[in-house]
Amino acid sequence: MIGRQVALRLLLAFPTLFGVALIVFILLRVVPGDPIAMMAGVTATPEEIERLRGLYGLDRPLLEQFWAYLGQLVQGDFGVSITRRLPVTELIFERLPATIELSLFAMALAVGLGIALAVAATYWRGRAAERMTDGFSAFGLAVPDFLWGLIFILILGVLIPVLPISGRVDPSLSFSSATGLYLIESFFRGQFDVFVSTLSRIVLPALSLALPLAAIIARVLKSSLAEVMQQDYILLARVKGFGRFRIVMRDALRNALVPTVALTAVQFTFLVGGTVLVERIFSFPGLGNMAIEAVVNRDLPLIQGVVITFALIFIALNMLIDLTYGLLNPRLRHG
Amino acid sequence: MAERRIIQATGMRPLVRPGRVTLGATILALLAFAAVFAPLLAPHNPIDQDLMVSFLPPFWSDGADPAYPLGTDSLGRDVLSRLLYGARIALTVAVIAAFLAGLLGTVLGLLAGYFGGWVDALISRIVDIWLSFPPVLLSIVLVAVIGSGLHSVIIAIVVIDWTRFCRVVRAEVMVQRNQDYVAAAVTIGLGRWRTIVSEILPNVAPLLIVLFSLEMGIAIIVEAILSFVGLSVPSDFPTWGGLIQEGRLYVNQSPWLMVFPMVCIILSVLGLNALGDGLRHRLDPVMRR
């Protein structure tokens, strides 16, 4: 049953993948009048441009180019980066773990913070604490992740410099990672100096990404908690004499969580998208930072590779979300 | 029916209790005022340089010059004047981009929602493809490809954000399509297009006003992001994002350079979000308690 659903989802992903490939092709090879001139720069001679054109197959008809390009993509071959002179795939795999680690850490922060805020608002309902969490939610939503990043740099990096604001690990520490997931790996290998250094550098970018999501989680969870608190079984629990904290934490929270879980999953893709700029601001060596570098340098193969990698991540996440919905909601299972 | 909702939406009816709508409308009015009257309000030309007075602090600090109320930047340009002119760019981009994104998204959403079938399948598939790209990355690549400038920023926002309108309008039209008034319109012989434009559209309009308000906030952020990355308008133009980027270079000497434009962006977005949320609550009978 579930196997069939997964197969169906995979099948449905194909037209989307094809569409993504088509858009990237149009965006990077058809729209800019001459991508080669863009890559070669103003100093290139006409002969050089002609040579590059032949090298990238841009002198052939568009349809033929598209076909060749699709063939390369299917093989996972994004070509060679112009500025780094290394295979794009290699560069992407080198950077990907950093972005994954940052996204997951940010997500954990957002969930923890969001739940704490919603519970606090419900527990102290009608008091100043509730208004404070509401205010925080509104503020958290109005300030986009990259501005949070700048605010943190300003306050904790410049005015009260307590945390490092760039990089991933102290450059003086030597750490050769097998997985690229520094935080987890250094912890389990017992290199706590590396762990602390990594942690101190991931906190601010992760918090920047987490705050807007935490605000959304707090808002939605608070309203489902308010609904659940009206239910009869909560009244029953009260009549039984359970404490208010226990009721909110154990009886209400468990039943209010489902809509929040669904929403959090959807919002996670936005958080991953936000890493692009936040990584740039904190000079965090992830995929997003490399993407902006590639755009600034007009490194066409690298731009293409990074955009398609992000699209693959998004499609995979959306597929996972759909499948989870199907599992959580029995009514959709037979749809 | 639709008229009454719009009257509520534009806040022309006396407000029952001052709340988010008032707050949002006030901030929006201030922003519009600053943008329209920037040439009259600004004490200096925003691009006039005077190296003799660079890095002046804001008026409350020691050593401030009352002629430059919010201080000056690294080239001695007046920060207040630059912020006021920045409001012009922010508001222009916000209004035009949100309007065009709304137009495109609404047309496609109406088509998908009303006709269903293969039209809906096609449009929904395109939306799916669009949602597979991280919006920030896509906008940066798009502007890099079509060249920087205000019009590119607007194009980027429209190309990326029409899906927000499309999804919501489609879902709403699907609900509206099964209402009795649509059946009545068909019965009295209105054509499909008449039905869509003069019957369904007015009933979707309140929703559009809410989305428009929220989209303006998003457009201000996207413009700031693109300026921040250096892809928006030439650096002579004072954009809020550009001011942040410039301020970032001198954050140790003069942190205010970065703080002021950030406050402008945050207040604008806070106001537009409050307006959108407030309108949604007021227009949605279920949420209006």
Coordinates of C-alpha atoms in Angstrom, one line a residue:
Chain A
M1 CA 0.0 0.0 0.0
I2 CA 2.6 2.5 1.1
G3 CA 5.0 1.1 -1.6
R4 CA 2.4 2.0 -4.3
Q5 CA 2.1 5.5 -2.9
V6 CA 5.8 6.1 -2.9
A7 CA 6.0 4.8 -6.5
L8 CA 3.2 7.2 -7.5
R9 CA 4.9 10.1 -5.9
L10 CA 8.2 9.3 -7.6
L11 CA 6.4 9.1 -10.9
L12 CA 4.7 12.5 -10.3
A13 CA 8.1 14.0 -9.5
F14 CA 9.3 13.4 -13.1
P15 CA 7.3 16.1 -14.8
T16 CA 8.4 18.5 -12.1
L17 CA 12.1 17.5 -12.5
F18 CA 11.8 18.0 -16.2
G19 CA 10.2 21.4 -15.7
V20 CA 12.9 22.4 -13.4
A21 CA 15.6 21.4 -15.9
L22 CA 13.8 23.3 -18.6
I23 CA 13.5 26.5 -16.6
V24 CA 17.1 26.4 -15.6
F25 CA 18.1 25.8 -19.3
I26 CA 15.9 28.7 -20.4
L27 CA 17.1 31.0 -17.6
L28 CA 20.8 30.3 -18.0
R29 CA 21.3 29.6 -21.7
V30 CA 18.5 31.2 -23.6
V31 CA 17.7 34.4 -21.8
P32 CA 21.1 36.0 -21.5
G33 CA 21.9 36.9 -25.1
D34 CA 25.4 35.4 -24.9
P35 CA 26.3 33.3 -21.8
I36 CA 29.8 32.8 -23.2
A37 CA 30.6 36.4 -23.5
M38 CA 29.2 36.8 -20.0
M39 CA 31.5 34.0 -18.7
A40 CA 34.6 35.1 -20.7
G41 CA 34.4 38.7 -19.6
V42 CA 35.1 41.9 -21.5
T43 CA 38.8 41.1 -22.1
A44 CA 38.2 38.0 -24.2
T45 CA 39.1 38.1 -27.9
P46 CA 36.5 36.9 -30.5
E47 CA 38.6 33.8 -31.2
E48 CA 38.5 32.9 -27.5
I49 CA 34.8 33.3 -27.4
E50 CA 34.4 31.2 -30.5
R51 CA 36.5 28.4 -28.9
L52 CA 34.5 28.5 -25.7
R53 CA 31.3 28.4 -27.7
G54 CA 32.4 25.2 -29.4
L55 CA 33.6 23.8 -26.1
Y56 CA 30.2 24.2 -24.5
G57 CA 28.3 23.2 -27.6
L58 CA 26.6 26.6 -27.8
D59 CA 27.1 26.7 -31.6
R60 CA 24.7 23.9 -32.1
P61 CA 20.9 24.3 -32.5
L62 CA 18.9 24.9 -29.2
L63 CA 17.0 21.6 -29.2
E64 CA 20.2 19.6 -29.7
Q65 CA 21.8 21.6 -26.8
F66 CA 18.8 20.9 -24.6
W67 CA 19.1 17.2 -25.4
A68 CA 22.8 17.1 -24.6
Y69 CA 22.2 19.1 -21.4
L70 CA 19.5 16.6 -20.2
G71 CA 21.8 13.8 -20.9
Q72 CA 24.4 15.3 -18.7
L73 CA 22.0 16.0 -15.9
V74 CA 20.7 12.5 -15.9
Q75 CA 24.3 11.3 -15.4
G76 CA 24.8 13.9 -12.6
D77 CA 27.3 15.7 -14.6
F78 CA 27.2 19.5 -14.1
G79 CA 30.4 20.2 -15.9
V80 CA 33.5 22.0 -14.5
S81 CA 33.4 25.2 -12.5
I82 CA 34.9 28.1 -14.4
T83 CA 36.4 29.9 -11.4
R84 CA 37.4 26.8 -9.3
R85 CA 38.4 24.5 -12.2
L86 CA 36.9 21.5 -10.4
P87 CA 34.0 19.3 -11.2
V88 CA 30.8 21.1 -10.0
T89 CA 29.5 17.9 -8.4
E90 CA 32.6 17.6 -6.3
L91 CA 32.2 21.2 -5.1
I92 CA 28.6 20.7 -4.3
F93 CA 29.2 17.5 -2.2
E94 CA 31.9 19.3 -0.4
R95 CA 29.5 22.1 0.7
L96 CA 26.3 20.2 1.1
P97 CA 26.9 18.8 4.6
A98 CA 27.4 22.3 6.1
T99 CA 24.1 23.4 4.8
I100 CA 22.3 20.3 6.0
E101 CA 23.8 20.7 9.4
L102 CA 22.8 24.3 9.6
S103 CA 19.3 23.7 8.4
L104 CA 18.7 20.8 10.8
F105 CA 20.1 22.7 13.8
A106 CA 18.0 25.8 12.9
M107 CA 15.0 23.6 12.6
A108 CA 15.6 22.1 16.1
L109 CA 15.9 25.6 17.5
A110 CA 12.8 26.8 15.8
V111 CA 10.7 23.8 17.1
G112 CA 12.0 24.1 20.6
L113 CA 11.5 27.9 20.8
G114 CA 8.1 27.8 19.1
I115 CA 6.7 25.2 21.4
A116 CA 8.1 26.9 24.5
L117 CA 6.5 30.2 23.5
A118 CA 3.1 28.6 22.7
V119 CA 3.1 26.7 26.0
A120 CA 4.1 29.8 27.9
A121 CA 1.4 31.9 26.2
T122 CA -1.3 29.2 27.0
Y123 CA -0.1 28.7 30.6
W124 CA -0.2 32.4 31.3
R125 CA -3.2 33.1 29.2
G126 CA -4.6 36.7 29.6
R127 CA -1.5 37.9 31.4
A128 CA 1.4 40.1 30.3
A129 CA 3.4 37.0 29.3
E130 CA 0.8 36.1 26.6
R131 CA 1.0 39.6 25.2
M132 CA 4.7 39.4 25.2
T133 CA 4.8 36.1 23.2
D134 CA 2.2 37.6 20.8
G135 CA 4.4 40.6 20.3
F136 CA 7.4 38.4 19.7
S137 CA 5.5 36.4 17.1
A138 CA 4.5 39.5 15.2
F139 CA 8.1 40.8 15.4
G140 CA 9.6 37.4 14.5
L141 CA 7.5 37.3 11.4
A142 CA 8.2 40.9 10.3
V143 CA 11.9 40.5 10.5
P144 CA 13.2 38.3 7.7
D145 CA 16.0 35.8 8.5
F146 CA 18.8 37.8 6.8
L147 CA 17.9 40.9 8.9
W148 CA 18.0 38.7 12.1
G149 CA 21.5 37.7 10.9
L150 CA 22.5 41.4 10.7
I151 CA 21.0 42.2 14.0
F152 CA 22.9 39.4 15.7
I153 CA 26.1 40.5 14.0
L154 CA 25.5 44.0 15.2
I155 CA 24.7 43.1 18.8
L156 CA 26.7 40.0 19.5
G157 CA 29.5 40.5 17.1
V158 CA 30.2 44.2 17.3
L159 CA 28.7 45.9 20.3
I160 CA 29.1 43.0 22.8
P161 CA 31.5 40.7 20.9
V162 CA 30.8 37.3 22.6
L163 CA 30.4 35.0 19.6
P164 CA 32.4 34.6 16.4
I165 CA 30.4 35.8 13.4
S166 CA 32.1 34.1 10.5
G167 CA 33.2 30.7 9.3
R168 CA 32.3 27.2 10.5
V169 CA 35.1 26.2 12.8
D170 CA 38.1 28.0 14.3
P171 CA 40.7 27.9 11.5
S172 CA 43.5 27.1 14.0
L173 CA 41.8 23.8 14.9
S174 CA 42.6 21.0 12.6
F175 CA 39.7 18.7 12.0
S176 CA 39.4 16.4 9.0
S177 CA 35.9 15.3 8.8
A178 CA 34.7 12.1 7.1
T179 CA 31.1 13.1 6.9
G180 CA 31.3 16.9 6.7
L181 CA 28.8 17.1 9.6
Y182 CA 31.2 18.7 12.0
L183 CA 28.9 19.1 15.0
I184 CA 27.8 15.5 15.3
E185 CA 31.1 14.0 14.2
S186 CA 33.3 16.1 16.5
F187 CA 31.0 15.2 19.4
F188 CA 31.1 11.5 18.8
R189 CA 34.9 11.5 18.2
G190 CA 35.4 13.3 21.5
Q191 CA 37.0 16.4 20.0
F192 CA 35.2 18.8 22.2
D193 CA 37.3 21.9 21.3
V194 CA 36.1 21.4 17.7
F195 CA 32.6 20.8 18.9
V196 CA 32.5 24.0 21.0
S197 CA 34.0 26.0 18.2
T198 CA 31.6 24.7 15.6
L199 CA 28.7 25.2 18.0
S200 CA 29.6 28.8 18.8
R201 CA 29.7 29.6 15.0
I202 CA 26.5 27.8 14.1
V203 CA 24.3 29.3 16.8
L204 CA 23.8 32.8 15.3
P205 CA 23.1 31.8 11.7
A206 CA 20.9 29.0 12.9
L207 CA 19.0 31.4 15.3
S208 CA 18.6 33.8 12.4
L209 CA 16.9 31.1 10.3
A210 CA 15.0 29.8 13.3
L211 CA 13.3 32.9 14.7
P212 CA 10.8 33.5 11.9
L213 CA 9.9 29.8 11.9
A214 CA 9.6 29.8 15.7
A215 CA 7.2 32.7 15.4
I216 CA 5.0 30.8 13.0
I217 CA 5.1 27.6 15.1
A218 CA 4.3 29.6 18.2
R219 CA 1.3 31.2 16.6
V220 CA -0.3 28.1 15.1
L221 CA 0.4 25.9 18.1
K222 CA -1.1 28.6 20.4
S223 CA -4.3 28.7 18.5
S224 CA -4.6 24.9 18.4
L225 CA -3.8 24.8 22.1
A226 CA -6.6 27.4 22.7
E227 CA -9.0 25.1 20.8
V228 CA -7.9 22.0 22.7
M229 CA -8.2 23.7 26.0
Q230 CA -11.9 24.1 25.4
Q231 CA -12.4 20.4 25.1
D232 CA -14.3 18.3 27.6
Y233 CA -11.4 16.1 28.5
I234 CA -9.4 19.1 29.6
L235 CA -12.2 20.1 31.9
L236 CA -12.2 16.5 33.2
A237 CA -8.5 16.7 33.9
R238 CA -9.1 19.9 35.8
V239 CA -11.9 18.4 37.8
K240 CA -9.6 15.5 38.6
G241 CA -7.4 18.1 40.2
F242 CA -4.3 17.9 37.9
G243 CA -2.1 21.0 37.9
R244 CA -2.4 23.5 35.2
F245 CA 1.2 22.9 33.9
R246 CA 0.6 19.2 33.7
I247 CA -2.6 19.7 31.8
V248 CA -1.1 22.1 29.3
M249 CA 2.1 20.0 28.8
R250 CA 0.6 16.5 28.8
D251 CA -3.0 16.5 27.8
A252 CA -3.3 19.6 25.6
L253 CA 0.0 19.7 23.9
R254 CA -0.1 16.1 22.6
N255 CA -3.4 16.7 20.9
A256 CA -2.6 20.1 19.5
L257 CA 0.6 19.1 17.9
V258 CA -0.6 17.6 14.6
P259 CA -1.4 20.8 12.7
T260 CA 1.9 22.2 13.9
V261 CA 3.9 19.2 12.7
A262 CA 2.3 19.5 9.2
L263 CA 3.0 23.3 9.1
T264 CA 6.5 22.9 10.3
A265 CA 7.3 20.4 7.6
V266 CA 6.1 22.9 4.9
Q267 CA 8.0 25.8 6.5
F268 CA 11.2 23.8 6.6
T269 CA 11.6 24.2 2.8
F270 CA 11.5 28.0 3.3
L271 CA 14.1 27.7 6.1
V272 CA 16.4 25.8 3.7
G273 CA 15.9 28.5 1.1
G274 CA 16.8 31.1 3.6
T275 CA 20.3 29.5 4.1
V276 CA 21.4 31.1 0.8
L277 CA 21.6 34.6 2.2
V278 CA 22.2 33.8 5.9
E279 CA 25.3 31.7 5.0
R280 CA 26.5 34.6 2.9
I281 CA 26.1 37.0 5.8
F282 CA 28.0 34.8 8.3
S283 CA 30.5 33.6 5.7
F284 CA 29.3 30.1 6.5
P285 CA 30.9 27.7 3.9
G286 CA 27.7 26.1 2.7
L287 CA 25.9 25.6 -0.5
G288 CA 24.1 28.9 -0.4
N289 CA 27.2 30.9 0.1
M290 CA 28.8 29.2 -2.9
A291 CA 25.6 29.9 -4.9
I292 CA 26.0 33.7 -4.4
E293 CA 29.7 33.5 -5.1
A294 CA 28.9 31.7 -8.4
V295 CA 26.4 34.3 -9.4
V296 CA 28.8 37.1 -8.6
N297 CA 31.5 35.4 -10.6
R298 CA 29.1 34.5 -13.4
D299 CA 30.3 30.9 -13.1
L300 CA 27.5 29.4 -15.2
P301 CA 28.1 25.6 -14.7
L302 CA 28.3 26.2 -10.9
I303 CA 25.2 28.3 -10.8
Q304 CA 23.4 25.6 -12.8
G305 CA 24.6 22.9 -10.5
V306 CA 23.7 24.7 -7.3
V307 CA 20.2 25.7 -8.5
I308 CA 19.4 22.2 -9.6
T309 CA 20.7 20.7 -6.3
F310 CA 18.5 23.1 -4.3
A311 CA 15.6 22.2 -6.5
L312 CA 16.2 18.4 -6.0
I313 CA 16.3 19.0 -2.2
F314 CA 13.0 20.9 -2.4
I315 CA 11.3 18.3 -4.5
A316 CA 12.5 15.5 -2.2
L317 CA 11.3 17.5 0.9
N318 CA 7.9 18.2 -0.7
M319 CA 7.6 14.5 -1.6
L320 CA 8.4 13.5 2.0
I321 CA 5.8 16.0 3.3
D322 CA 3.1 14.6 1.0
L323 CA 3.9 11.0 2.1
T324 CA 3.8 12.0 5.7
Y325 CA 0.5 13.6 5.3
G326 CA -0.8 10.5 3.8
L327 CA 0.4 8.5 6.7
L328 CA -0.8 10.9 9.4
N329 CA -4.2 11.3 7.8
P330 CA -5.9 8.0 7.2
R331 CA -8.6 9.6 5.1
L332 CA -6.1 10.6 2.4
R333 CA -4.5 7.1 2.5
H334 CA -7.0 5.6 0.1
G335 CA -7.3 8.7 -2.1
Chain B
M1 CA -22.0 42.3 -0.5
A2 CA -18.7 42.7 -2.1
E3 CA -18.9 46.5 -1.8
R4 CA -19.5 46.2 1.9
R5 CA -16.5 44.0 2.3
I6 CA -14.3 46.5 0.4
I7 CA -15.5 49.4 2.5
Q8 CA -14.5 47.4 5.5
A9 CA -11.2 46.5 3.9
T10 CA -10.2 50.0 3.1
G11 CA -11.1 51.1 6.6
M12 CA -13.6 53.7 5.5
R13 CA -16.1 52.5 8.0
P14 CA -15.6 53.7 11.5
L15 CA -13.4 51.2 13.3
V16 CA -14.9 49.3 16.1
R17 CA -11.6 49.0 18.0
P18 CA -8.3 50.4 17.0
G19 CA -6.1 47.4 16.3
R20 CA -3.8 45.9 13.7
V21 CA -5.6 47.6 10.8
T22 CA -5.1 51.0 12.3
L23 CA -1.5 50.3 13.1
G24 CA -0.8 49.0 9.7
A25 CA -2.6 51.8 7.9
T26 CA -0.8 54.4 9.9
I27 CA 2.6 53.0 9.1
L28 CA 1.7 52.6 5.4
A29 CA 0.4 56.2 5.4
L30 CA 3.7 57.4 7.0
L31 CA 5.7 55.5 4.4
A32 CA 3.7 56.9 1.5
F33 CA 4.0 60.4 3.0
A34 CA 7.8 60.0 3.2
A35 CA 8.0 58.6 -0.3
V36 CA 5.8 61.2 -2.0
F37 CA 7.3 64.3 -0.2
A38 CA 10.9 63.1 0.0
P39 CA 12.2 66.0 -2.0
L40 CA 10.5 68.5 0.4
L41 CA 11.3 66.6 3.6
A42 CA 14.9 65.8 2.9
P43 CA 17.3 68.4 4.3
H44 CA 20.0 67.5 1.7
N45 CA 20.4 66.0 -1.7
P46 CA 20.8 62.2 -1.0
I47 CA 23.8 61.8 -3.3
D48 CA 25.7 65.0 -2.3
Q49 CA 29.1 64.1 -0.9
D50 CA 31.0 66.2 1.6
L51 CA 34.1 64.4 2.9
M52 CA 34.5 67.2 5.6
V53 CA 31.5 65.9 7.5
S54 CA 31.8 62.1 7.0
F55 CA 30.7 59.7 9.9
L56 CA 28.7 62.3 11.8
P57 CA 26.7 60.7 14.6
P58 CA 22.9 61.0 15.0
F59 CA 21.6 64.1 16.8
W60 CA 21.5 62.7 20.3
S61 CA 25.2 61.9 20.4
D62 CA 28.1 64.2 21.2
G63 CA 29.6 65.9 18.2
A64 CA 26.4 65.8 16.1
D65 CA 25.6 68.5 13.6
P66 CA 21.9 69.6 13.7
A67 CA 22.1 70.1 9.9
Y68 CA 22.4 66.3 9.6
P69 CA 19.8 64.9 12.1
L70 CA 20.6 61.2 11.6
G71 CA 24.3 61.8 10.9
T72 CA 26.3 61.1 7.7
D73 CA 27.8 58.1 6.0
S74 CA 31.4 57.4 4.9
L75 CA 31.2 59.9 2.1
G76 CA 29.5 62.6 4.1
R77 CA 26.0 62.0 2.6
D78 CA 23.0 62.8 4.8
V79 CA 21.5 59.6 6.2
L80 CA 18.0 61.0 6.8
S81 CA 17.8 62.2 3.2
R82 CA 19.0 58.9 1.9
L83 CA 16.4 57.0 4.0
L84 CA 13.6 59.3 2.7
Y85 CA 14.6 58.7 -0.9
G86 CA 15.0 55.0 -0.1
A87 CA 11.4 55.0 1.0
R88 CA 10.5 56.1 -2.5
I89 CA 12.2 53.2 -4.1
A90 CA 10.9 50.7 -1.6
L91 CA 7.3 51.9 -2.0
T92 CA 7.5 52.1 -5.8
V93 CA 8.8 48.5 -6.0
A94 CA 6.3 47.3 -3.5
V95 CA 3.3 48.7 -5.2
I96 CA 4.2 47.9 -8.8
A97 CA 5.6 44.4 -8.1
A98 CA 2.7 43.4 -5.8
F99 CA 0.2 44.7 -8.3
L100 CA 1.7 42.8 -11.3
A101 CA 2.3 39.6 -9.3
G102 CA -1.3 39.9 -8.1
L103 CA -2.6 40.4 -11.6
L104 CA -0.7 37.5 -13.1
G105 CA -1.4 35.2 -10.2
T106 CA -5.1 36.1 -10.0
V107 CA -5.7 35.6 -13.7
L108 CA -4.1 32.1 -13.6
G109 CA -5.8 31.3 -10.3
L110 CA -9.2 32.3 -11.7
L111 CA -8.6 30.1 -14.8
A112 CA -7.4 27.1 -12.8
G113 CA -10.1 27.3 -10.2
Y114 CA -13.0 28.0 -12.6
F115 CA -12.2 25.7 -15.5
G116 CA -10.6 22.8 -13.6
G117 CA -9.6 19.8 -15.7
W118 CA -6.5 20.1 -17.8
V119 CA -6.3 23.9 -17.4
D120 CA -6.0 23.4 -13.6
A121 CA -3.6 20.5 -14.1
L122 CA -1.3 22.5 -16.2
I123 CA -1.3 25.6 -14.1
S124 CA -0.9 23.6 -10.9
R125 CA 2.0 21.7 -12.4
I126 CA 3.7 25.0 -13.2
V127 CA 3.1 26.2 -9.7
D128 CA 4.7 23.0 -8.4
I129 CA 7.8 23.5 -10.5
W130 CA 8.0 27.1 -9.3
L131 CA 7.9 26.0 -5.7
S132 CA 10.9 23.7 -6.3
F133 CA 13.2 26.7 -6.4
P134 CA 14.4 28.6 -3.3
P135 CA 12.9 32.0 -3.9
V136 CA 15.9 34.0 -2.8
L137 CA 18.3 32.1 -5.0
L138 CA 16.0 32.2 -8.0
S139 CA 15.6 36.0 -7.7
I140 CA 19.3 36.5 -7.4
V141 CA 20.0 34.4 -10.5
L142 CA 17.2 36.0 -12.4
V143 CA 18.4 39.5 -11.7
A144 CA 22.0 38.5 -12.5
V145 CA 20.8 37.2 -15.9
I146 CA 18.5 40.0 -16.9
G147 CA 20.8 42.7 -15.6
S148 CA 20.4 44.9 -12.5
G149 CA 18.1 47.9 -12.2
L150 CA 14.8 48.7 -10.7
H151 CA 12.8 47.1 -13.5
S152 CA 14.7 43.8 -13.1
V153 CA 13.9 43.8 -9.4
I154 CA 10.2 44.2 -10.2
I155 CA 10.3 41.5 -12.8
A156 CA 12.1 39.1 -10.5
I157 CA 9.5 39.7 -7.7
V158 CA 6.6 39.2 -10.2
V159 CA 8.1 36.1 -11.8
I160 CA 8.7 34.5 -8.4
D161 CA 5.7 35.6 -6.3
W162 CA 2.7 35.2 -8.6
T163 CA 2.3 31.7 -7.2
R164 CA 1.3 33.1 -3.8
F165 CA -1.8 34.7 -5.4
C166 CA -2.4 31.9 -7.8
R167 CA -2.7 29.2 -5.1
V168 CA -4.9 31.1 -2.8
V169 CA -7.2 32.5 -5.6
R170 CA -7.5 29.0 -7.1
A171 CA -8.6 27.4 -3.9
E172 CA -11.1 30.3 -3.2
V173 CA -12.6 30.1 -6.7
M174 CA -13.1 26.4 -6.3
V175 CA -15.2 27.1 -3.3
Q176 CA -17.1 30.0 -4.9
R177 CA -17.7 28.1 -8.2
N178 CA -20.2 25.8 -6.4
Q179 CA -22.2 28.6 -4.8
D180 CA -25.7 29.3 -5.8
Y181 CA -25.0 32.7 -7.2
V182 CA -22.7 31.2 -9.9
A183 CA -25.4 28.7 -10.9
A184 CA -27.9 31.7 -11.0
A185 CA -25.5 33.7 -13.2
V186 CA -25.2 30.7 -15.6
T187 CA -29.0 30.3 -15.6
I188 CA -29.7 33.8 -16.6
G189 CA -27.4 33.3 -19.5
L190 CA -24.1 35.0 -18.5
G191 CA -21.2 33.8 -20.4
R192 CA -18.2 32.1 -18.7
W193 CA -16.0 35.2 -18.8
R194 CA -18.8 37.5 -17.6
T195 CA -19.4 35.1 -14.8
I196 CA -15.7 35.0 -13.8
V197 CA -15.1 38.7 -14.1
S198 CA -18.3 40.2 -12.7
E199 CA -19.6 37.5 -10.4
I200 CA -16.7 35.5 -9.0
L201 CA -13.9 38.2 -9.0
P202 CA -15.7 40.6 -6.7
N203 CA -16.2 37.8 -4.2
V204 CA -12.5 37.1 -4.3
A205 CA -11.5 40.7 -4.1
P206 CA -11.4 41.0 -0.3
L207 CA -8.9 38.2 -0.2
L208 CA -6.8 39.9 -2.9
I209 CA -6.6 43.1 -0.8
V210 CA -5.2 41.0 2.1
L211 CA -2.7 39.2 -0.2
F212 CA -1.7 42.5 -1.8
S213 CA -0.9 44.0 1.6
L214 CA 1.3 41.0 2.6
E215 CA 3.0 40.9 -0.8
M216 CA 4.0 44.6 -0.5
G217 CA 5.9 43.6 2.6
I218 CA 7.6 40.7 0.8
A219 CA 8.5 42.9 -2.1
I220 CA 10.2 45.4 0.3
I221 CA 12.2 42.6 1.7
V222 CA 13.2 41.1 -1.7
E223 CA 14.2 44.6 -2.9
A224 CA 16.4 44.9 0.2
I225 CA 17.9 41.5 -0.3
L226 CA 18.8 42.3 -4.0
S227 CA 20.3 45.7 -3.0
F228 CA 22.1 44.0 -0.2
V229 CA 23.7 41.5 -2.6
G230 CA 24.4 44.4 -4.9
L231 CA 22.1 43.5 -7.7
S232 CA 19.3 46.1 -7.3
V233 CA 20.0 49.6 -8.5
P234 CA 23.3 51.5 -9.1
S235 CA 24.9 52.5 -5.8
D236 CA 24.1 56.2 -6.3
F237 CA 20.5 55.3 -5.7
P238 CA 19.8 55.2 -2.0
T239 CA 17.9 51.9 -1.4
W240 CA 17.4 50.6 2.1
G241 CA 19.1 47.3 1.3
G242 CA 22.0 49.2 -0.3
L243 CA 22.3 51.4 2.8
I244 CA 22.5 48.3 5.0
Q245 CA 25.2 46.9 2.8
E246 CA 27.2 50.1 2.9
G247 CA 26.7 50.4 6.6
R248 CA 27.9 46.9 7.1
L249 CA 31.4 47.9 5.9
Y250 CA 31.7 50.6 8.6
V251 CA 29.8 48.8 11.3
N252 CA 32.6 49.2 13.8
Q253 CA 33.0 53.0 13.3
S254 CA 29.3 53.9 13.0
P255 CA 26.8 51.1 13.7
W256 CA 23.9 53.6 13.2
L257 CA 24.5 53.5 9.5
M258 CA 23.2 49.9 9.5
V259 CA 20.6 50.3 12.2
F260 CA 18.5 53.1 10.6
P261 CA 17.7 51.3 7.3
M262 CA 17.1 48.1 9.1
V263 CA 14.5 49.9 11.4
C264 CA 12.9 51.3 8.2
I265 CA 12.5 47.9 6.7
I266 CA 11.3 46.2 9.8
L267 CA 8.7 48.9 10.6
S268 CA 7.4 48.9 7.0
V269 CA 7.1 45.1 6.9
L270 CA 5.6 45.0 10.4
G271 CA 3.0 47.6 9.4
L272 CA 2.1 45.8 6.2
N273 CA 1.9 42.4 7.9
A274 CA -0.3 43.9 10.6
L275 CA -2.6 45.5 8.0
G276 CA -2.9 42.2 6.0
D277 CA -3.5 40.1 9.1
G278 CA -6.0 42.6 10.6
L279 CA -7.9 42.7 7.3
R280 CA -7.9 39.0 7.1
H281 CA -9.5 38.8 10.6
R282 CA -12.0 41.5 9.8
L283 CA -13.0 40.0 6.4
D284 CA -13.2 36.4 7.5
P285 CA -16.4 35.9 9.5
V286 CA -15.0 32.7 11.0
M287 CA -12.0 34.5 12.5
R288 CA -13.9 37.6 13.4
R289 CA -15.0 36.7 16.9

